[in-house]
Tab-separated table of C-alpha atoms in Angstrom:
chain	number	residue	atom	x	y	z
A	1	GLY	CA	-43.468	56.640	-22.207
A	2	THR	CA	-41.478	54.049	-24.694
A	3	ASN	CA	-39.306	56.332	-27.331
A	4	GLY	CA	-36.553	56.836	-25.276
A	5	LEU	CA	-35.841	52.923	-25.011
A	6	ARG	CA	-34.188	51.064	-26.418
A	7	SER	CA	-36.148	47.927	-28.356
A	8	SER	CA	-34.017	45.139	-27.783
A	9	CYS	CA	-35.429	45.253	-23.572
A	10	TRP	CA	-38.157	47.777	-23.549
A	11	PRO	CA	-40.994	44.940	-23.493
A	12	PHE	CA	-39.334	43.934	-20.233
A	13	CYS	CA	-40.321	47.912	-18.859
A	14	LEU	CA	-44.030	47.293	-19.200
A	15	PRO	CA	-46.623	47.039	-16.542
A	16	ARG	CA	-47.886	43.099	-16.766
A	17	ARG	CA	-51.561	44.580	-17.494
A	18	PHE	CA	-50.054	46.003	-20.849
A	19	PRO	CA	-52.638	45.220	-23.288
A	20	SER	CA	-51.085	42.363	-26.090
A	21	GLN	CA	-52.392	44.379	-28.788
A	22	LEU	CA	-51.207	47.773	-28.450
A	23	LEU	CA	-47.721	46.710	-27.792
A	24	ALA	CA	-47.704	44.966	-30.836
A	25	ALA	CA	-49.209	48.136	-32.463
A	26	THR	CA	-46.147	49.960	-30.820
A	27	ALA	CA	-43.720	47.292	-31.370
A	28	LEU	CA	-44.215	47.367	-35.034
A	29	SER	CA	-43.601	51.045	-34.434
A	30	SER	CA	-40.344	51.620	-32.734
A	31	GLY	CA	-39.120	48.954	-36.298
A	32	CYS	CA	-38.756	46.280	-32.456
A	33	HIS	CA	-38.621	42.633	-33.377
A	34	SER	CA	-38.605	40.792	-30.596
A	35	TRP	CA	-42.207	41.805	-29.676
A	36	SER	CA	-43.648	37.921	-30.124
A	37	LEU	CA	-42.081	37.718	-26.656
A	38	GLY	CA	-44.220	40.303	-24.960
A	39	ARG	CA	-47.029	38.996	-26.955
A	40	ARG	CA	-46.380	35.789	-25.386
A	41	ARG	CA	-46.058	37.352	-22.360
A	42	ALA	CA	-49.547	38.520	-21.904
A	43	ASP	CA	-51.634	35.230	-23.701
A	44	ALA	CA	-49.693	33.069	-20.438
A	45	MET	CA	-51.810	35.780	-18.571
A	46	SER	CA	-55.190	34.759	-19.834
A	47	PRO	CA	-56.241	31.530	-17.774
A	48	ASP	CA	-56.616	28.496	-19.146
A	49	PRO	CA	-59.978	27.795	-20.227
A	50	HIS	CA	-59.820	23.843	-19.973
A	51	PHE	CA	-58.273	23.627	-16.475
A	52	SER	CA	-60.156	23.019	-13.203
A	53	ALA	CA	-59.292	24.148	-9.586
A	54	SER	CA	-62.792	22.287	-8.114
A	55	ARG	CA	-61.879	19.465	-6.082
A	56	ARG	CA	-64.081	17.287	-8.029
A	57	ALA	CA	-61.666	17.427	-11.117
A	58	PHE	CA	-58.298	17.607	-8.331
A	59	LEU	CA	-59.585	13.683	-7.477
A	60	LYS	CA	-60.092	12.963	-10.736
A	61	LEU	CA	-55.992	12.989	-11.643
A	62	PRO	CA	-55.278	10.189	-13.320
A	63	SER	CA	-53.555	7.837	-9.950
A	64	GLN	CA	-49.535	6.076	-10.866
A	65	PRO	CA	-49.876	2.276	-12.469
A	66	GLU	CA	-49.802	-0.884	-10.071
A	67	ILE	CA	-46.427	-2.036	-9.871
A	68	GLN	CA	-46.762	-5.954	-10.105
A	69	ARG	CA	-45.145	-7.670	-7.397
A	70	LEU	CA	-43.772	-11.155	-8.126
A	71	ARG	CA	-44.597	-13.038	-4.330
A	72	PRO	CA	-43.137	-16.568	-3.073
A	73	PRO	CA	-44.279	-19.683	-4.113
A	74	TRP	CA	-47.312	-20.879	-2.875
A	75	THR	CA	-48.603	-17.943	-2.103
A	76	ASP	CA	-50.243	-15.284	-4.194
A	77	GLU	CA	-51.301	-11.394	-4.394
A	78	ALA	CA	-54.006	-12.161	-2.233
A	79	LEU	CA	-52.873	-14.856	0.226
A	80	VAL	CA	-50.068	-12.033	1.270
A	81	ALA	CA	-52.360	-8.887	1.206
A	82	ALA	CA	-53.946	-9.911	3.948
A	83	ARG	CA	-52.501	-12.369	6.239
A	84	CYS	CA	-48.961	-10.798	5.320
A	85	THR	CA	-47.468	-9.311	8.924
A	86	SER	CA	-44.477	-8.327	6.913
A	87	CYS	CA	-42.330	-10.531	10.195
A	88	ASN	CA	-39.470	-10.979	7.399
A	89	ALA	CA	-39.392	-14.694	8.492
A	90	CYS	CA	-39.370	-15.711	4.934
A	91	THR	CA	-37.245	-13.426	3.535
A	92	GLU	CA	-34.328	-14.761	6.527
A	93	ALA	CA	-35.333	-18.541	6.092
A	94	CYS	CA	-34.591	-18.640	2.632
A	95	PRO	CA	-31.271	-19.486	2.269
A	96	GLU	CA	-31.387	-18.219	-2.138
A	97	SER	CA	-31.894	-15.117	-0.239
A	98	ILE	CA	-34.164	-13.897	-3.254
A	99	LEU	CA	-37.111	-12.669	-1.335
A	100	ARG	CA	-36.393	-9.678	0.016
A	101	PRO	CA	-38.621	-7.006	1.127
A	102	ASP	CA	-40.622	-4.653	-1.421
A	103	ASP	CA	-41.474	-1.020	0.334
A	104	THR	CA	-44.387	-2.220	2.396
A	105	GLY	CA	-42.717	-4.726	4.628
A	106	ARG	CA	-43.786	-8.040	2.337
A	107	PRO	CA	-41.730	-10.515	0.355
A	108	GLU	CA	-41.487	-10.410	-3.233
A	109	VAL	CA	-39.367	-12.231	-5.427
A	110	ILE	CA	-36.323	-10.500	-7.071
A	111	PHE	CA	-34.346	-12.751	-9.200
A	112	ASP	CA	-30.806	-11.201	-9.336
A	113	GLY	CA	-28.188	-14.046	-7.750
A	114	GLY	CA	-30.026	-16.987	-6.984
A	115	GLU	CA	-33.005	-18.999	-8.262
A	116	CYS	CA	-36.032	-20.858	-6.441
A	117	THR	CA	-35.262	-24.338	-5.318
A	118	PHE	CA	-38.548	-24.595	-3.928
A	119	CYS	CA	-36.712	-26.032	-0.733
A	120	GLY	CA	-39.943	-24.781	1.234
A	121	LYS	CA	-37.558	-22.911	3.667
A	122	CYS	CA	-39.820	-20.357	3.507
A	123	ALA	CA	-43.256	-21.801	4.133
A	124	GLU	CA	-42.208	-23.612	7.195
A	125	ALA	CA	-41.229	-20.373	8.555
A	126	CYS	CA	-44.575	-18.762	8.486
A	127	ALA	CA	-46.284	-18.155	11.387
A	128	GLN	CA	-49.923	-17.127	9.425
A	129	ASP	CA	-50.668	-18.967	6.847
A	130	VAL	CA	-49.109	-17.572	4.319
A	131	PHE	CA	-48.058	-20.234	2.365
A	132	ASP	CA	-50.451	-22.638	0.459
A	133	THR	CA	-48.188	-25.579	0.224
A	134	LYS	CA	-50.999	-27.807	-0.939
A	135	ARG	CA	-50.815	-25.578	-4.274
A	136	THR	CA	-49.795	-28.016	-7.258
A	137	PRO	CA	-47.322	-26.639	-8.664
A	138	ALA	CA	-45.706	-24.420	-6.831
A	139	TRP	CA	-46.384	-21.289	-8.771
A	140	PRO	CA	-48.048	-20.745	-12.448
A	141	MET	CA	-44.842	-18.850	-12.970
A	142	LYS	CA	-42.688	-19.186	-16.078
A	143	ALA	CA	-39.202	-18.468	-17.563
A	144	GLU	CA	-40.445	-16.018	-21.459
A	145	PHE	CA	-37.235	-14.691	-23.487
A	146	GLN	CA	-37.297	-10.527	-24.221
A	147	PRO	CA	-36.120	-9.010	-26.517
A	148	GLY	CA	-32.240	-8.828	-27.303
A	149	CYS	CA	-31.006	-12.485	-27.114
A	150	LEU	CA	-28.101	-12.836	-28.753
A	151	GLN	CA	-28.283	-15.266	-30.088
A	152	ASP	CA	-30.956	-14.062	-32.560
A	153	HIS	CA	-27.802	-11.229	-33.536
A	154	GLY	CA	-25.430	-14.127	-34.528
A	155	ILE	CA	-24.234	-13.766	-31.630
A	156	ALA	CA	-23.554	-18.027	-29.871
A	157	CYS	CA	-24.942	-17.745	-26.482
A	158	GLN	CA	-26.174	-20.375	-24.114
A	159	VAL	CA	-25.100	-19.611	-20.467
A	160	CYS	CA	-29.646	-20.011	-20.193
A	161	ARG	CA	-29.570	-23.413	-21.679
A	162	ASP	CA	-26.371	-24.462	-19.929
A	163	ILE	CA	-28.134	-23.702	-16.316
A	164	CYS	CA	-31.525	-24.558	-16.434
A	165	PRO	CA	-31.767	-27.150	-14.138
A	166	THR	CA	-35.208	-29.034	-15.982
A	167	SER	CA	-32.925	-28.713	-19.407
A	168	ALA	CA	-36.425	-26.706	-20.266
A	169	ILE	CA	-34.542	-24.384	-23.099
A	170	ARG	CA	-34.210	-25.886	-26.138
A	171	ILE	CA	-31.837	-24.155	-29.040
A	172	ASP	CA	-34.666	-24.930	-32.476
A	173	LEU	CA	-30.959	-26.077	-35.021
A	174	THR	CA	-32.650	-24.970	-38.081
A	175	LYS	CA	-32.674	-21.009	-37.096
A	176	ARG	CA	-29.397	-19.960	-39.285
A	177	PRO	CA	-26.378	-19.046	-38.220
A	178	PHE	CA	-26.149	-20.970	-34.717
A	179	GLY	CA	-30.156	-21.731	-33.738
A	180	ARG	CA	-32.612	-20.459	-31.704
A	181	LEU	CA	-33.436	-20.309	-28.225
A	182	ARG	CA	-37.472	-21.417	-26.596
A	183	ILE	CA	-38.296	-22.605	-24.287
A	184	GLU	CA	-40.360	-25.752	-23.506
A	185	THR	CA	-42.955	-24.367	-20.786
A	186	ASP	CA	-43.967	-27.731	-19.651
A	187	ALA	CA	-39.873	-28.033	-18.012
A	188	CYS	CA	-40.224	-25.112	-16.672
A	189	THR	CA	-41.068	-24.867	-13.710
A	190	GLY	CA	-40.026	-20.345	-13.158
A	191	CYS	CA	-37.303	-21.209	-11.061
A	192	GLY	CA	-35.252	-18.215	-12.256
A	193	ALA	CA	-31.803	-19.930	-12.784
A	194	CYS	CA	-31.288	-18.704	-17.008
A	195	LEU	CA	-32.312	-15.083	-15.366
A	196	PRO	CA	-29.323	-13.805	-13.622
A	197	VAL	CA	-26.470	-15.278	-16.508
A	198	CYS	CA	-28.149	-13.470	-19.335
A	199	PRO	CA	-26.134	-10.774	-20.371
A	200	GLN	CA	-28.039	-9.137	-22.261
A	201	ASP	CA	-31.144	-9.181	-19.102
A	202	ALA	CA	-33.098	-10.571	-22.238
A	203	LEU	CA	-35.681	-13.462	-19.599
A	204	ALA	CA	-38.132	-12.514	-17.788
A	205	ILE	CA	-40.499	-14.504	-15.073
A	206	VAL	CA	-44.313	-13.995	-16.571
A	207	HIS	CA	-47.555	-15.800	-17.097
A	208	PRO	CA	-47.757	-19.061	-19.401
A	209	LYS	CA	-48.639	-18.848	-22.165
A	210	GLU	CA	-49.830	-21.674	-23.914
A	211	ASP	CA	-47.686	-23.127	-26.626
A	212	ALA	CA	-43.790	-23.231	-26.342
A	213	GLN	CA	-41.992	-19.982	-26.454
A	214	THR	CA	-39.101	-18.523	-28.593
A	215	ALA	CA	-36.304	-16.156	-28.430
């Protein structure tokens, strides 16, 4: 019987198949205020009507989003996937050390200190025709401002403009108090020199847009 049990612990002493209706009724008659906990335990044991253990349902589980890699100049994802043997010759030849093997051993560009000078050393080191050096320009990528630029928050900062080798980053002085930075896409080569110097990580290398882009 349950009369001899304290109301604070008696629901946990009942069998798991104890009906939830009887559990609630007994708890109310004994003055126990924790009957809802027992009700939730009983309801938790009932199967989910939307759950399906079939193989078809399992195979339809949502997949992880594909990671977009930044491949070296004169290449693209299709060329790298079809011809690269993960020999790492191009990554070892890069004088700026911005080419790194990804988790499959294939080269990707990571701007964490250097910039791409488009010297062509990576293409020269490749023996598998992964690099199409006839492409002009070497790649279509451009720099783009992301949220967080200090200039937009009233703090004068133009280190990206100072380091840009093609002077593609301009300042619009009609914006107060310090002006607003903008990128001339026609002048930008996507070299990535501006990325590692930004104190706010407010720049990225992306596919170009038609108009010049502002911070």
